[in-house]
Short mmCIF file of N, CA, C and O in Angstrom, two decimals:
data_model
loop_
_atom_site.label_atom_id
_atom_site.label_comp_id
_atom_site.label_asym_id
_atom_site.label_seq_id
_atom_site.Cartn_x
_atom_site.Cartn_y
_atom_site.Cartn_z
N UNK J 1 -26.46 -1.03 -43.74
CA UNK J 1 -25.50 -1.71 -42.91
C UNK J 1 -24.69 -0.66 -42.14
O UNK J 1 -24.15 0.21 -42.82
N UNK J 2 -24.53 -0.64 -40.72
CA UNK J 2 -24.25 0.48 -39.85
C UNK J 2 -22.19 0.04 -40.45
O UNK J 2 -21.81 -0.93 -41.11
N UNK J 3 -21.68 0.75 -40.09
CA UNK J 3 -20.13 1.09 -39.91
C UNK J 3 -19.31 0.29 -38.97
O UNK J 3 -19.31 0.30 -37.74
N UNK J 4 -18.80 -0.21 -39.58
CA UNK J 4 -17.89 -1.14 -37.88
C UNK J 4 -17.32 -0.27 -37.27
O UNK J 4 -16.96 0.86 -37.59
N UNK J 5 -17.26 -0.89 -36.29
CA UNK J 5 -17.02 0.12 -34.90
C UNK J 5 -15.40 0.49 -35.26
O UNK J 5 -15.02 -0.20 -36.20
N UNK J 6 -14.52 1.24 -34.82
CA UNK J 6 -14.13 1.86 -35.38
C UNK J 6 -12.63 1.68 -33.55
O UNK J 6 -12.70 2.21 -32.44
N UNK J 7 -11.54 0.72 -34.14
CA UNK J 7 -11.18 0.91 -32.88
C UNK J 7 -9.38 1.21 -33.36
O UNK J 7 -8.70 0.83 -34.31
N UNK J 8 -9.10 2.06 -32.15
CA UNK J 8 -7.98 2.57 -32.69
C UNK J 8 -6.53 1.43 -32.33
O UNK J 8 -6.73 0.55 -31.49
N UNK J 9 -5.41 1.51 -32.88
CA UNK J 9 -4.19 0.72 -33.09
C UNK J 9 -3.72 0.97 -31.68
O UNK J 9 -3.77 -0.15 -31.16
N UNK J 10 -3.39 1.64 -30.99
CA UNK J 10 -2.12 1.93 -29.35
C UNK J 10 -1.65 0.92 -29.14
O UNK J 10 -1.60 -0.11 -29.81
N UNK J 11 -1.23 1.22 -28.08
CA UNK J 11 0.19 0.68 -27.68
C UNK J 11 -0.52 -0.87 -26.87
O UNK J 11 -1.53 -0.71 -26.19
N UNK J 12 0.05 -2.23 -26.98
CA UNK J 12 -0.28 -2.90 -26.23
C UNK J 12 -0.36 -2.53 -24.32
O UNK J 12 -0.02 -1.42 -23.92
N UNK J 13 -0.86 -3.65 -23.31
CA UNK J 13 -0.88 -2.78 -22.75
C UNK J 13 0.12 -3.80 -21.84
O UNK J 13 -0.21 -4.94 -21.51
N UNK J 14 1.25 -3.24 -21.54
CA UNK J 14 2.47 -3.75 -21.21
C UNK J 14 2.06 -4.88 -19.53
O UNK J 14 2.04 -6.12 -19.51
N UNK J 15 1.83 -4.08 -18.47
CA UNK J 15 1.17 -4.70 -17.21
C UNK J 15 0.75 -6.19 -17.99
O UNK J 15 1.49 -7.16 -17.86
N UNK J 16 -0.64 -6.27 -18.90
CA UNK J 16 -1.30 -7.51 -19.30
C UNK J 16 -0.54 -8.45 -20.13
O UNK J 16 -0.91 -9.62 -20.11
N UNK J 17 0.19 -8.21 -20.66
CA UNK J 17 1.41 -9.12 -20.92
C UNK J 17 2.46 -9.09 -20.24
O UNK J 17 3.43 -9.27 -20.98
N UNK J 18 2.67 -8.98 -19.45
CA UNK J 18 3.76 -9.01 -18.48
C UNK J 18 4.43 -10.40 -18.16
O UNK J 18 3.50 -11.13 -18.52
N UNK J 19 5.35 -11.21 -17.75
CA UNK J 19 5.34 -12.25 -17.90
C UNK J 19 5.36 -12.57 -15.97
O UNK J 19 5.46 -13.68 -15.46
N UNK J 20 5.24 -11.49 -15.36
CA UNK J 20 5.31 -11.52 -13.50
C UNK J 20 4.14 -10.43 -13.53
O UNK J 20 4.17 -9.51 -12.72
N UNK J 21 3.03 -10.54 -14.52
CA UNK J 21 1.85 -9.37 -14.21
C UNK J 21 1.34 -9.88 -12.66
O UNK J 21 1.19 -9.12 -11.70
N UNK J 22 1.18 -10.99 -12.64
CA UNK J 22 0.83 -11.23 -10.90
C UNK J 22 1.21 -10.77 -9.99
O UNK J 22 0.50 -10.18 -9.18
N UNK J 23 2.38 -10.92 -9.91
CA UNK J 23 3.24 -10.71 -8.62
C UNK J 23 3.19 -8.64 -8.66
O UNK J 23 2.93 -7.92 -7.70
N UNK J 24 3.57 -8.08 -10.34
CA UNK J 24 2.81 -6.92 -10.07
C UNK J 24 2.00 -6.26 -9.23
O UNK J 24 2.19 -5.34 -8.43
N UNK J 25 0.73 -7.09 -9.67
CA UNK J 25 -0.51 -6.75 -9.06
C UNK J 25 -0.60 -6.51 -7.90
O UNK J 25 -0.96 -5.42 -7.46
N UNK J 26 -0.21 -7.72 -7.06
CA UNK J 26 0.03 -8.08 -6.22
C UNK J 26 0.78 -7.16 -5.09
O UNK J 26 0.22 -6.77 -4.07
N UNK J 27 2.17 -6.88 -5.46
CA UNK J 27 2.44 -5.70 -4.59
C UNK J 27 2.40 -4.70 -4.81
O UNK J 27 3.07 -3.89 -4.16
N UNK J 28 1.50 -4.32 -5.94
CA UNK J 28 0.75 -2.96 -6.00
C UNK J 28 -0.41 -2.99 -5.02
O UNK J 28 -0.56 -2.01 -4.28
N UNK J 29 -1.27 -4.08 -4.94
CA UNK J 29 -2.13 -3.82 -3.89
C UNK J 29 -2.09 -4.00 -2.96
O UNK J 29 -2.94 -3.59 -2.18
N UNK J 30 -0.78 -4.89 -2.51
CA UNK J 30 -0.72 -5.15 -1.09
C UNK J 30 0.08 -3.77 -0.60
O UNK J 30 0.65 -3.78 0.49
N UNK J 31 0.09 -2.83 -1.27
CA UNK J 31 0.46 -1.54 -0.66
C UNK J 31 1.84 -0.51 -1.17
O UNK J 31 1.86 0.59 -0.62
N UNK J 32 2.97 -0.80 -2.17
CA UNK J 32 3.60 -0.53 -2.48
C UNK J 32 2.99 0.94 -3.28
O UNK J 32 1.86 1.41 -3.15
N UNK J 33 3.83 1.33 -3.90
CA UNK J 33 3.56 3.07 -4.10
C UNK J 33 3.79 2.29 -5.89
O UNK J 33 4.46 1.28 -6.08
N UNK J 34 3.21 2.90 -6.76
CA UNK J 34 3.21 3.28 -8.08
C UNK J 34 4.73 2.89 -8.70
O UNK J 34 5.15 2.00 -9.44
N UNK J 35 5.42 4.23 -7.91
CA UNK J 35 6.47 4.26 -8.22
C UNK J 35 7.91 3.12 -7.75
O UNK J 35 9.00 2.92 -8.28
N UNK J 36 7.30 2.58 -6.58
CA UNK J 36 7.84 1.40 -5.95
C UNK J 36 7.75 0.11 -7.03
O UNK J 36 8.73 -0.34 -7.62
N UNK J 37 6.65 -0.28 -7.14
CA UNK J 37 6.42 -1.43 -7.88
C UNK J 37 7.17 -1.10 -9.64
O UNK J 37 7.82 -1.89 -10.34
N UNK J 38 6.80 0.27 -9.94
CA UNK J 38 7.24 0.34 -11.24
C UNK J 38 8.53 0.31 -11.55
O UNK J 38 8.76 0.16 -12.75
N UNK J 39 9.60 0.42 -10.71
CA UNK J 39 11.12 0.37 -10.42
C UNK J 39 11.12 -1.19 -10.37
O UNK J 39 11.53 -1.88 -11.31
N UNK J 40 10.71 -1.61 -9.40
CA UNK J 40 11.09 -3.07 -9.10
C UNK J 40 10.94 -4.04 -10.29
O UNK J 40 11.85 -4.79 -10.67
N UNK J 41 9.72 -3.96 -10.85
CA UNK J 41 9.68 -4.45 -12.02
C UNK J 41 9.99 -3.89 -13.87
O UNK J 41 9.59 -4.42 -14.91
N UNK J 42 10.82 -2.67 -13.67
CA UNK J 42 10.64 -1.88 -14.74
C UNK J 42 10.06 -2.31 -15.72
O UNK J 42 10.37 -3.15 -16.56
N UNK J 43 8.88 -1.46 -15.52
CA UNK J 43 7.67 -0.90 -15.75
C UNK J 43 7.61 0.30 -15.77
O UNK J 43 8.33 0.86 -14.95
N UNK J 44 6.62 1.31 -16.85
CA UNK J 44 6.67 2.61 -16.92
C UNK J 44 5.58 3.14 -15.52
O UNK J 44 4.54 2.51 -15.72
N UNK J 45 5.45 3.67 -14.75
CA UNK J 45 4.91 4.06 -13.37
C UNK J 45 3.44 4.50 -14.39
O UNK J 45 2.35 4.41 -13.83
N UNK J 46 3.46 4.90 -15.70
CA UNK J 46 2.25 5.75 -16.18
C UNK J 46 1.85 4.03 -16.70
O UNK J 46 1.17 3.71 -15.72
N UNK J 47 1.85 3.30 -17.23
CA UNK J 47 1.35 2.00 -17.45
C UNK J 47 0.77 0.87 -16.56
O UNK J 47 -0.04 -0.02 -16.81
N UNK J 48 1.35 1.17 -15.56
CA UNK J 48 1.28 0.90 -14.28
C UNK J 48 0.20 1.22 -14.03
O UNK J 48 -0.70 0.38 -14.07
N UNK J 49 -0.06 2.63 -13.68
CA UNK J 49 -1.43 3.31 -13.07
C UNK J 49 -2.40 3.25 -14.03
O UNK J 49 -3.49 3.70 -13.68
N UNK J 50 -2.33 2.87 -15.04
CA UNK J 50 -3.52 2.72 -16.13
C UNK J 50 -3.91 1.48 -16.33
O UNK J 50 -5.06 1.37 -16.76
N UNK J 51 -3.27 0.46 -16.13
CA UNK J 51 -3.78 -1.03 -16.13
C UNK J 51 -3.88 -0.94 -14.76
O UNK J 51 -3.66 -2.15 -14.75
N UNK J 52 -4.02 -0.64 -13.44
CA UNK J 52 -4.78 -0.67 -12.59
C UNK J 52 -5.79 0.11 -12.09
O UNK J 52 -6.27 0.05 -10.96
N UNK J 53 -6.12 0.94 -13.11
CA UNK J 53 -7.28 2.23 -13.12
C UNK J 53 -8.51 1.29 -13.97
O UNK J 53 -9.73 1.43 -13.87
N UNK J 54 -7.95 0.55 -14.60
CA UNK J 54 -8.58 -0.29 -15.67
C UNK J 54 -9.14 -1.70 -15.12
O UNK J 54 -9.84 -2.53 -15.70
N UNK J 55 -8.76 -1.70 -14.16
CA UNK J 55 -8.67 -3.35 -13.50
C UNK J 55 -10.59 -3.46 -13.36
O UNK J 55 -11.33 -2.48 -13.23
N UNK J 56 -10.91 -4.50 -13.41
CA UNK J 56 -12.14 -4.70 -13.25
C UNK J 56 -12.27 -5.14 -11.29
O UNK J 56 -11.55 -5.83 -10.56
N UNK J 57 -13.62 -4.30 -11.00
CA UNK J 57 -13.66 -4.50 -9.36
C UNK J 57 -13.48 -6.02 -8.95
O UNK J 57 -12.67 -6.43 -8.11
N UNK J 58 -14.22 -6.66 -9.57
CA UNK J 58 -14.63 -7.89 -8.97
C UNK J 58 -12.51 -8.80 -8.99
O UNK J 58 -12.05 -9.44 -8.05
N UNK J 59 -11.90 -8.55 -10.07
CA UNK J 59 -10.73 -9.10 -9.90
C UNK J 59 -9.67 -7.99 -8.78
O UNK J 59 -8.56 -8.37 -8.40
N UNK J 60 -10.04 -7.11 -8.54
CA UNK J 60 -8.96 -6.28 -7.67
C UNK J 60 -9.89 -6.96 -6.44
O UNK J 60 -9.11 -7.68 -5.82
N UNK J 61 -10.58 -7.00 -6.13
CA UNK J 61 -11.23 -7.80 -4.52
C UNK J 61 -10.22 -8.94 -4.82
O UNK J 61 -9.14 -9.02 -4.24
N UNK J 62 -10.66 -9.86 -5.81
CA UNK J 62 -9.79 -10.98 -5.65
C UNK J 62 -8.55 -11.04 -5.20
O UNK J 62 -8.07 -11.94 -4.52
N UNK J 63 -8.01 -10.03 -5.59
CA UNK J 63 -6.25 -9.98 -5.87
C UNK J 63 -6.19 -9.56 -4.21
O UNK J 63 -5.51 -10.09 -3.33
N UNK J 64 -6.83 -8.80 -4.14
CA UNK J 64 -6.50 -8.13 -2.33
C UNK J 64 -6.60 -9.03 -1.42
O UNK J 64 -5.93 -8.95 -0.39
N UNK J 65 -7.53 -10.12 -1.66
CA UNK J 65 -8.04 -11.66 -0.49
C UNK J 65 -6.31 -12.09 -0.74
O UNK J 65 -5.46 -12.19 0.14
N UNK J 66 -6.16 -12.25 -1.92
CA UNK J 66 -4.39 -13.37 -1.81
C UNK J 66 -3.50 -12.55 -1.37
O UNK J 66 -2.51 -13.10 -0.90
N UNK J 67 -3.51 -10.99 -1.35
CA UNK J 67 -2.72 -9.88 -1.06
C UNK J 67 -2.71 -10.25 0.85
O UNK J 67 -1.65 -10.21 1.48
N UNK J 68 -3.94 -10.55 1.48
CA UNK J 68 -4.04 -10.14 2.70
C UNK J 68 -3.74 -12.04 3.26
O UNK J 68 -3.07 -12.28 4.27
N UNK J 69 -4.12 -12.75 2.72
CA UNK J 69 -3.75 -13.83 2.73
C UNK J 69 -2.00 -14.09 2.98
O UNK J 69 -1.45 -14.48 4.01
N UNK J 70 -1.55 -13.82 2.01
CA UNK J 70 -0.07 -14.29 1.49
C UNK J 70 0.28 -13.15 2.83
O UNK J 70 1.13 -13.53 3.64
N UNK J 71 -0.22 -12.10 2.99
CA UNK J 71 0.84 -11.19 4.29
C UNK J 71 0.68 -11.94 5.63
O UNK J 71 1.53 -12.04 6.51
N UNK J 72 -0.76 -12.53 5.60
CA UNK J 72 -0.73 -13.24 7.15
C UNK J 72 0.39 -14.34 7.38
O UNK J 72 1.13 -14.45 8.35
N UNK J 73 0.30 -15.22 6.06
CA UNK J 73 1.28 -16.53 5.86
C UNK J 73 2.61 -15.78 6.51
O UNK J 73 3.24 -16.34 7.41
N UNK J 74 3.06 -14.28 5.92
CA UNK J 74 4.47 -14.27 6.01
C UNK J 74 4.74 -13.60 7.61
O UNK J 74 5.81 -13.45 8.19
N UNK J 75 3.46 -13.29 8.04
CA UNK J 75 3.59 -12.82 9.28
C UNK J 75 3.65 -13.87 10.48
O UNK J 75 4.09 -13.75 11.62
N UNK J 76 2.97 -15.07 9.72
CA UNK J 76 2.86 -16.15 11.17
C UNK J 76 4.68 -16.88 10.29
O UNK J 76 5.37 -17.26 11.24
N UNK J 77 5.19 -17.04 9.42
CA UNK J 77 6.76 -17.20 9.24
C UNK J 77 7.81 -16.56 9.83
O UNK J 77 8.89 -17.04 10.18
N UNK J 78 7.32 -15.16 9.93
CA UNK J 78 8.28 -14.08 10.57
C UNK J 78 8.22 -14.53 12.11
O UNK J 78 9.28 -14.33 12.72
N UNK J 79 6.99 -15.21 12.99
CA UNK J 79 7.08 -15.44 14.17
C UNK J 79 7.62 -16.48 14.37
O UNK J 79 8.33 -16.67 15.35
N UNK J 80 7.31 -17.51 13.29
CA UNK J 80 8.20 -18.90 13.96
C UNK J 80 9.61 -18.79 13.71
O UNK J 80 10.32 -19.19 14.63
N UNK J 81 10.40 -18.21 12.33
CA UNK J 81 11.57 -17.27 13.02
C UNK J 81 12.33 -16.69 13.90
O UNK J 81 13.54 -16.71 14.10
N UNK J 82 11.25 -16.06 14.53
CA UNK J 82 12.02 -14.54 15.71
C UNK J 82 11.90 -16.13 16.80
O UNK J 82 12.91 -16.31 17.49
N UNK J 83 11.07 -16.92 16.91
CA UNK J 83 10.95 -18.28 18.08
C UNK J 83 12.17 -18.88 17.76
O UNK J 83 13.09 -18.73 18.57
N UNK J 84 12.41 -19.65 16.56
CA UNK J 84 13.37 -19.96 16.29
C UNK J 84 15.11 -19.60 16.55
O UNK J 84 16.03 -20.31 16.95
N UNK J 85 15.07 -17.99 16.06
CA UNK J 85 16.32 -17.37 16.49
C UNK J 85 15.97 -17.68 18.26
O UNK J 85 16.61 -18.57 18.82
N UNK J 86 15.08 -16.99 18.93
CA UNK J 86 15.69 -16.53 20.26
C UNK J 86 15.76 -18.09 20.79
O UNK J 86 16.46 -18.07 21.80
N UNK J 87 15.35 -19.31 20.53
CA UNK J 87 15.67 -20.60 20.65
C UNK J 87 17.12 -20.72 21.20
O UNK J 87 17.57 -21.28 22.21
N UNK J 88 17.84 -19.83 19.96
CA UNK J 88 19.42 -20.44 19.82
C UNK J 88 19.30 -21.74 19.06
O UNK J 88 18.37 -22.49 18.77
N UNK J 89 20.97 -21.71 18.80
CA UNK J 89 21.41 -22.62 17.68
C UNK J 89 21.07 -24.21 17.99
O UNK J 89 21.08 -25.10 17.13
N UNK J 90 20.88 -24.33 18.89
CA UNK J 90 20.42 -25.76 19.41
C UNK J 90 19.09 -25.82 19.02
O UNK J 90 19.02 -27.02 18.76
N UNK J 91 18.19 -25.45 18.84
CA UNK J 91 16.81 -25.54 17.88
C UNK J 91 16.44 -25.36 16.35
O UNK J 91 15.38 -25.46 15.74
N UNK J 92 17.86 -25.01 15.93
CA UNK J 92 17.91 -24.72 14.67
C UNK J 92 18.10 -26.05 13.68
O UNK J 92 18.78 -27.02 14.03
N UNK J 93 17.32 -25.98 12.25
CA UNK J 93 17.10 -26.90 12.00
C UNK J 93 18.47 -27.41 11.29
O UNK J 93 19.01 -26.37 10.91
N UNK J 94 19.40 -28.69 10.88
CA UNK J 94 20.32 -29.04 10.71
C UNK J 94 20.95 -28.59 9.69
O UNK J 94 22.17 -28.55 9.56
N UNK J 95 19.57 -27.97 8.40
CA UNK J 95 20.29 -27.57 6.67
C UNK J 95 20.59 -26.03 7.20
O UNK J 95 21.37 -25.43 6.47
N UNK J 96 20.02 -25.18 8.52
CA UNK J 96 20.27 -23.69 8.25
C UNK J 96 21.72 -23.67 8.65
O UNK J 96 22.44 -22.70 8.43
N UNK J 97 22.25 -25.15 9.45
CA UNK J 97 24.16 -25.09 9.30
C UNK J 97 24.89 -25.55 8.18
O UNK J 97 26.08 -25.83 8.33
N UNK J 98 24.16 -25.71 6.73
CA UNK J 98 25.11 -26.39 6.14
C UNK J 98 25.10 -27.85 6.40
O UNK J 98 25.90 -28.34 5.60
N UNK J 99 24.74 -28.45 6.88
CA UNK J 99 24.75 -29.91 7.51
C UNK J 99 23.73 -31.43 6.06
O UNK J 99 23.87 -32.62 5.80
N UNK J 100 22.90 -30.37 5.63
CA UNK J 100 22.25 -30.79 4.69
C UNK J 100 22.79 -31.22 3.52
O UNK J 100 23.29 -30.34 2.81
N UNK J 101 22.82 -32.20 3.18
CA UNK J 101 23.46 -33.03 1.53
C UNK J 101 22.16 -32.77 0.45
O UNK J 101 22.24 -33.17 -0.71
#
């Protein structure tokens, strides 16, 4: 009978239990620096880079489609905005005065 495999105790791996590991991910790949994301969410920057050294390909493609996705959404928001402001206050919708119950 061969030996069971033989696996060592460490440290959980903090990123995969995370309780915002998404949103992590997320602006780690949508471009933030290591050290950016690891502040924002304190997170150790070395845990960080190891659960995404670790990431399997086929889910980091995934994550990058909602990464490039979710930036277009906020880019066509940012335009109906800047339309909105140069509108003036007469196009503005009634709750951005307070007017809303």
């Amino acid at each position: 009978m061969p030996p069971a495999p033989r696996t060592k105790p460490g440290r959980p791996n903090l990123i995969e239990h995370h309780p915002r590991r998404a949103e992590i991910e997320l602006a780690r790949i949508a471009g933030g620096t290591l050290q950016e994301v690891a502040d924002r969410f304190g997170v150790p920057r070395s845990s960080l880079h190891r659960h995404m050294t670790k990431m399997p390909v086929e889910e980091y493609g995934r994550l990058a489609a909602v990464a490039s996705a979710l930036a277009e959404q906020q880019a066509a928001l940012l335009r109906v905005a800047a339309i909105a402001i140069a509108a003036g206050p007469s196009c503005s919708p009634s709750f951005a005065h307070g007017a809303a119950q």
